[in-house]
C-alpha cells in the first residue's frame, strides 16, 4: 500500500497538524526520503514527536518505515491508471470535507469592511480562480480588482490606501514572485488574505488571514507532462461567495434593527 492510500485510509484520525505534515511530505517525497526526522520536522515547522505521531496515526511503526515507503515511491510512473484517477477523486472528496470545517468569518470581515479589494494569482489556474472570484462577488455588489502582471503590481504598490485588502492565490505559497509581492504588501501595512494548499508556506505566514485547502494527491506524469489537481481553487472561491452572501445578508438585518 502507498502512503497516499494509508493517509486516505486513516484520514478521519488526522488533525490539521497531521495534514500540514502530510502536505509537505507529499510534495517533497524525494527530499524527505533523504532527510533525518529532525530535518523533516524543521521543514514542517513541527516537533520531532509530531512527525512520529503522524507516522503512527497512519499505521507505521515510526519514521524509518515512513522513509522506506518514501524510497519505494520515488520513481515517478508515466502510466495513467484507474487507481490514480480514483486517488485524485478521493483527494477532492477529502479536501471538500476538510474545507467545510474552516471558519470563514475573518475573511468575510475583511471583505465587508474593505475600502477596495484586489486579487492576484501566481499562475494561469490561479488567475482563472481570481476571475471567478471577481465575477461572483460582483453579484453581491462587491468589486474585486484583478491584478495582471508586474506593471500592475508596481502601480498597485504605489497607490495602496488605508483599508485596502489584497487576495493572493498560490498553490504552494513558495513562488518567488508572489512571495516578493506579499512581502512588499506587508511593508505597506496592507491587509493580506492568502489562499494556498494546506502546508507550511512562506506566503501564508505573511497573511492577516490564511485560507487553506487540502490537496492530497501528489503530481502525476501523463505522457511526460506533469499534472496536479487544482480544482479546489474554484471550490474555495464558490464557498467563499456563498459564505459571504450569507454574512452580508445577516449584516443587513443587524444594521436595520
Tab-separated table of N, CA, C and O in Angstrom, residues 164-233:
chain	number	residue	atom	x	y	z
A	164	UNK	N	-7.404	49.008	2.184
A	164	UNK	CA	-7.330	48.104	1.036
A	164	UNK	C	-7.032	46.677	1.492
A	164	UNK	O	-6.297	46.464	2.458
A	165	UNK	N	-7.591	45.710	0.784
A	165	UNK	CA	-7.360	44.286	1.059
A	165	UNK	C	-6.900	43.625	-0.237
A	165	UNK	O	-7.472	43.879	-1.304
A	166	UNK	N	-5.879	42.783	-0.139
A	166	UNK	CA	-5.363	42.076	-1.319
A	166	UNK	C	-5.445	40.570	-1.093
A	166	UNK	O	-4.937	40.048	-0.097
A	167	UNK	N	-6.107	39.867	-2.018
A	167	UNK	CA	-6.167	38.410	-2.022
A	167	UNK	C	-5.021	37.875	-2.880
A	167	UNK	O	-4.811	38.341	-4.010
A	168	UNK	N	-4.284	36.892	-2.361
A	168	UNK	CA	-3.198	36.269	-3.103
A	168	UNK	C	-3.467	34.778	-3.238
A	168	UNK	O	-3.607	34.073	-2.239
A	169	UNK	N	-3.555	34.296	-4.477
A	169	UNK	CA	-3.809	32.889	-4.763
A	169	UNK	C	-2.508	32.214	-5.185
A	169	UNK	O	-1.855	32.647	-6.142
A	170	UNK	N	-2.132	31.154	-4.492
A	170	UNK	CA	-0.927	30.406	-4.846
A	170	UNK	C	-1.096	28.961	-4.419
A	170	UNK	O	-1.626	28.696	-3.347
A	171	UNK	N	-0.639	28.021	-5.252
A	171	UNK	CA	-0.792	26.610	-4.901
A	171	UNK	C	0.087	26.233	-3.711
A	171	UNK	O	-0.397	25.807	-2.674
A	172	UNK	N	1.385	26.435	-3.846
A	172	UNK	CA	2.307	26.040	-2.775
A	172	UNK	C	2.723	27.171	-1.858
A	172	UNK	O	3.290	26.928	-0.796
A	173	UNK	N	2.481	28.417	-2.281
A	173	UNK	CA	2.849	29.560	-1.444
A	173	UNK	C	4.339	29.810	-1.361
A	173	UNK	O	4.807	30.479	-0.440
A	174	UNK	N	5.098	29.290	-2.339
A	174	UNK	CA	6.552	29.468	-2.310
A	174	UNK	C	7.100	30.084	-3.596
A	174	UNK	O	8.314	30.210	-3.751
A	175	UNK	N	6.230	30.468	-4.513
A	175	UNK	CA	6.682	31.121	-5.741
A	175	UNK	C	7.435	32.407	-5.394
A	175	UNK	O	6.941	33.234	-4.614
A	176	UNK	N	8.612	32.576	-5.977
A	176	UNK	CA	9.454	33.729	-5.646
A	176	UNK	C	8.737	35.045	-5.911
A	176	UNK	O	8.800	35.980	-5.101
A	177	UNK	N	8.032	35.117	-7.039
A	177	UNK	CA	7.376	36.382	-7.412
A	177	UNK	C	6.261	36.759	-6.444
A	177	UNK	O	6.192	37.888	-5.959
A	178	UNK	N	5.389	35.797	-6.145
A	178	UNK	CA	4.257	36.138	-5.285
A	178	UNK	C	4.699	36.348	-3.835
A	178	UNK	O	4.108	37.149	-3.105
A	179	UNK	N	5.743	35.643	-3.407
A	179	UNK	CA	6.254	35.866	-2.045
A	179	UNK	C	6.883	37.261	-1.937
A	179	UNK	O	6.715	37.944	-0.916
A	180	UNK	N	7.574	37.686	-2.984
A	180	UNK	CA	8.138	39.044	-3.012
A	180	UNK	C	7.007	40.070	-2.951
A	180	UNK	O	7.086	41.053	-2.203
A	181	UNK	N	5.953	39.834	-3.735
A	181	UNK	CA	4.786	40.722	-3.730
A	181	UNK	C	4.159	40.767	-2.343
A	181	UNK	O	3.820	41.838	-1.824
A	182	UNK	N	4.019	39.595	-1.714
A	182	UNK	CA	3.446	39.538	-0.372
A	182	UNK	C	4.253	40.334	0.641
A	182	UNK	O	3.693	41.052	1.484
A	183	UNK	N	5.589	40.232	0.557
A	183	UNK	CA	6.457	40.968	1.476
A	183	UNK	C	6.344	42.475	1.244
A	183	UNK	O	6.372	43.269	2.194
A	184	UNK	N	6.212	42.865	-0.031
A	184	UNK	CA	6.056	44.291	-0.345
A	184	UNK	C	4.729	44.823	0.200
A	184	UNK	O	4.660	45.945	0.707
A	185	UNK	N	3.681	44.009	0.105
A	185	UNK	CA	2.379	44.407	0.653
A	185	UNK	C	2.457	44.536	2.171
A	185	UNK	O	1.873	45.444	2.762
A	186	UNK	N	3.192	43.615	2.792
A	186	UNK	CA	3.348	43.639	4.247
A	186	UNK	C	4.032	44.929	4.695
A	186	UNK	O	3.658	45.527	5.716
A	187	UNK	N	5.026	45.360	3.924
A	187	UNK	CA	5.733	46.601	4.246
A	187	UNK	C	4.825	47.815	4.132
A	187	UNK	O	5.047	48.832	4.798
A	188	UNK	N	3.788	47.696	3.268
A	188	UNK	CA	2.834	48.796	3.090
A	188	UNK	C	1.732	48.750	4.141
A	188	UNK	O	0.804	49.556	4.118
A	189	UNK	N	1.826	47.783	5.051
A	189	UNK	CA	0.818	47.605	6.098
A	189	UNK	C	-0.564	47.370	5.498
A	189	UNK	O	-1.573	47.886	5.984
A	190	UNK	N	-0.571	46.577	4.429
A	190	UNK	CA	-1.822	46.263	3.727
A	190	UNK	C	-2.390	44.948	4.268
A	190	UNK	O	-1.667	44.047	4.666
A	191	UNK	N	-3.713	44.849	4.287
A	191	UNK	CA	-4.358	43.605	4.697
A	191	UNK	C	-4.185	42.553	3.604
A	191	UNK	O	-4.453	42.814	2.424
A	192	UNK	N	-3.749	41.365	4.001
A	192	UNK	CA	-3.479	40.294	3.040
A	192	UNK	C	-4.300	39.058	3.392
A	192	UNK	O	-4.303	38.618	4.544
A	193	UNK	N	-4.977	38.507	2.400
A	193	UNK	CA	-5.676	37.225	2.542
A	193	UNK	C	-5.044	36.259	1.538
A	193	UNK	O	-5.003	36.540	0.341
A	194	UNK	N	-4.519	35.132	2.020
A	194	UNK	CA	-3.906	34.154	1.123
A	194	UNK	C	-4.784	32.925	0.988
A	194	UNK	O	-5.460	32.522	1.933
A	195	UNK	N	-4.753	32.329	-0.193
A	195	UNK	CA	-5.452	31.071	-0.454
A	195	UNK	C	-4.426	30.115	-1.036
A	195	UNK	O	-3.949	30.288	-2.159
A	196	UNK	N	-4.037	29.108	-0.250
A	196	UNK	CA	-2.994	28.174	-0.648
A	196	UNK	C	-3.358	26.752	-0.222
A	196	UNK	O	-4.273	26.544	0.556
A	197	UNK	N	-2.573	25.812	-0.735
A	197	UNK	CA	-2.704	24.431	-0.304
A	197	UNK	C	-2.323	24.320	1.172
A	197	UNK	O	-1.551	25.123	1.697
A	198	UNK	N	-2.903	23.330	1.856
A	198	UNK	CA	-2.687	23.154	3.286
A	198	UNK	C	-1.296	22.606	3.560
A	198	UNK	O	-1.066	21.392	3.573
A	199	UNK	N	-0.356	23.517	3.752
A	199	UNK	CA	1.009	23.162	4.113
A	199	UNK	C	1.696	24.429	4.606
A	199	UNK	O	1.287	25.548	4.291
A	200	UNK	N	2.740	24.220	5.390
A	200	UNK	CA	3.520	25.371	5.852
A	200	UNK	C	4.122	26.063	4.646
A	200	UNK	O	4.778	25.432	3.819
A	201	UNK	N	3.878	27.373	4.475
A	201	UNK	CA	4.446	28.085	3.341
A	201	UNK	C	4.708	29.549	3.674
A	201	UNK	O	4.067	30.124	4.563
A	202	UNK	N	5.636	30.122	2.962
A	202	UNK	CA	6.087	31.495	3.209
A	202	UNK	C	4.971	32.502	3.036
A	202	UNK	O	4.823	33.439	3.837
A	203	UNK	N	4.164	32.328	1.981
A	203	UNK	CA	3.118	33.303	1.681
A	203	UNK	C	2.084	33.384	2.794
A	203	UNK	O	1.698	34.470	3.229
A	204	UNK	N	1.637	32.228	3.280
A	204	UNK	CA	0.614	32.196	4.331
A	204	UNK	C	1.112	32.854	5.611
A	204	UNK	O	0.318	33.435	6.360
A	205	UNK	N	2.423	32.774	5.859
A	205	UNK	CA	2.985	33.399	7.059
A	205	UNK	C	2.858	34.922	7.017
A	205	UNK	O	2.849	35.580	8.051
A	206	UNK	N	2.760	35.474	5.809
A	206	UNK	CA	2.651	36.920	5.655
A	206	UNK	C	1.213	37.414	5.797
A	206	UNK	O	0.974	38.617	5.915
A	207	UNK	N	0.263	36.484	5.788
A	207	UNK	CA	-1.149	36.848	5.699
A	207	UNK	C	-1.741	37.323	7.022
A	207	UNK	O	-1.332	36.891	8.094
A	208	UNK	N	-2.720	38.223	6.903
A	208	UNK	CA	-3.559	38.571	8.046
A	208	UNK	C	-4.588	37.469	8.254
A	208	UNK	O	-4.959	37.147	9.379
A	209	UNK	N	-5.053	36.907	7.137
A	209	UNK	CA	-5.956	35.751	7.179
A	209	UNK	C	-5.478	34.747	6.135
A	209	UNK	O	-5.358	35.078	4.955
A	210	UNK	N	-5.177	33.526	6.560
A	210	UNK	CA	-4.736	32.474	5.647
A	210	UNK	C	-5.840	31.436	5.480
A	210	UNK	O	-6.321	30.870	6.457
A	211	UNK	N	-6.243	31.218	4.235
A	211	UNK	CA	-7.250	30.203	3.908
A	211	UNK	C	-6.521	29.035	3.265
A	211	UNK	O	-5.732	29.221	2.334
A	212	UNK	N	-6.788	27.830	3.770
A	212	UNK	CA	-6.107	26.642	3.258
A	212	UNK	C	-7.110	25.663	2.651
A	212	UNK	O	-8.244	25.552	3.101
A	213	UNK	N	-6.651	24.948	1.633
A	213	UNK	CA	-7.433	23.823	1.129
A	213	UNK	C	-6.535	22.601	1.051
A	213	UNK	O	-5.321	22.719	0.889
A	214	UNK	N	-7.131	21.434	1.192
A	214	UNK	CA	-6.379	20.184	1.192
A	214	UNK	C	-6.298	19.632	-0.229
A	214	UNK	O	-7.296	19.563	-0.941
A	215	UNK	N	-5.102	19.272	-0.646
A	215	UNK	CA	-4.881	18.636	-1.940
A	215	UNK	C	-4.010	17.415	-1.702
A	215	UNK	O	-2.789	17.508	-1.618
A	216	UNK	N	-4.645	16.264	-1.557
A	216	UNK	CA	-3.934	15.082	-1.092
A	216	UNK	C	-3.100	14.386	-2.155
A	216	UNK	O	-2.141	13.718	-1.845
A	217	UNK	N	-3.481	14.527	-3.415
A	217	UNK	CA	-2.781	13.783	-4.463
A	217	UNK	C	-1.478	14.450	-4.864
A	217	UNK	O	-1.416	15.668	-5.024
A	218	UNK	N	-0.454	13.647	-5.005
A	218	UNK	CA	0.819	14.167	-5.494
A	218	UNK	C	0.714	14.378	-7.002
A	218	UNK	O	-0.147	13.793	-7.668
A	219	UNK	N	1.566	15.226	-7.587
A	219	UNK	CA	1.572	15.390	-9.044
A	219	UNK	C	1.851	14.057	-9.722
A	219	UNK	O	2.612	13.238	-9.220
A	220	UNK	N	1.225	13.841	-10.872
A	220	UNK	CA	1.466	12.617	-11.634
A	220	UNK	C	1.920	13.001	-13.035
A	220	UNK	O	1.733	14.130	-13.480
A	221	UNK	N	2.536	12.044	-13.712
A	221	UNK	CA	3.009	12.282	-15.068
A	221	UNK	C	2.066	11.627	-16.061
A	221	UNK	O	1.712	10.458	-15.930
A	222	UNK	N	1.622	12.382	-17.061
A	222	UNK	CA	0.768	11.874	-18.133
A	222	UNK	C	1.428	12.241	-19.453
A	222	UNK	O	1.547	13.426	-19.784
A	223	UNK	N	1.891	11.233	-20.177
A	223	UNK	CA	2.584	11.468	-21.448
A	223	UNK	C	3.723	12.473	-21.278
A	223	UNK	O	3.886	13.408	-22.053
A	224	UNK	N	4.490	12.272	-20.214
A	224	UNK	CA	5.658	13.106	-19.902
A	224	UNK	C	5.311	14.537	-19.518
A	224	UNK	O	6.171	15.414	-19.515
A	225	UNK	N	4.043	14.778	-19.190
A	225	UNK	CA	3.626	16.092	-18.719
A	225	UNK	C	3.153	15.977	-17.275
A	225	UNK	O	2.416	15.056	-16.916
A	226	UNK	N	3.564	16.922	-16.452
A	226	UNK	CA	3.196	16.939	-15.044
A	226	UNK	C	1.757	17.405	-14.890
A	226	UNK	O	1.359	18.422	-15.456
A	227	UNK	N	0.959	16.668	-14.132
A	227	UNK	CA	-0.429	17.048	-13.864
A	227	UNK	C	-0.640	17.116	-12.360
A	227	UNK	O	-0.284	16.195	-11.632
A	228	UNK	N	-1.226	18.220	-11.916
A	228	UNK	CA	-1.515	18.390	-10.496
A	228	UNK	C	-2.928	18.931	-10.341
A	228	UNK	O	-3.268	19.972	-10.921
A	229	UNK	N	-3.797	18.251	-9.571
A	229	UNK	CA	-5.184	18.700	-9.418
A	229	UNK	C	-5.262	20.089	-8.786
A	229	UNK	O	-4.629	20.360	-7.780
A	230	UNK	N	-6.049	20.979	-9.403
A	230	UNK	CA	-6.164	22.352	-8.892
A	230	UNK	C	-7.623	22.813	-8.783
A	230	UNK	O	-7.884	23.976	-8.514
A	231	UNK	N	-8.558	21.906	-8.981
A	231	UNK	CA	-9.970	22.267	-8.947
A	231	UNK	C	-10.386	22.878	-7.610
A	231	UNK	O	-11.338	23.666	-7.550
A	232	UNK	N	-9.678	22.534	-6.535
A	232	UNK	CA	-10.045	23.046	-5.219
A	232	UNK	C	-10.016	24.570	-5.158
A	232	UNK	O	-10.737	25.173	-4.371
A	233	UNK	N	-9.197	25.216	-5.992
A	233	UNK	CA	-9.200	26.675	-6.041
A	233	UNK	C	-10.609	27.205	-6.302
A	233	UNK	O	-11.068	28.154	-5.670
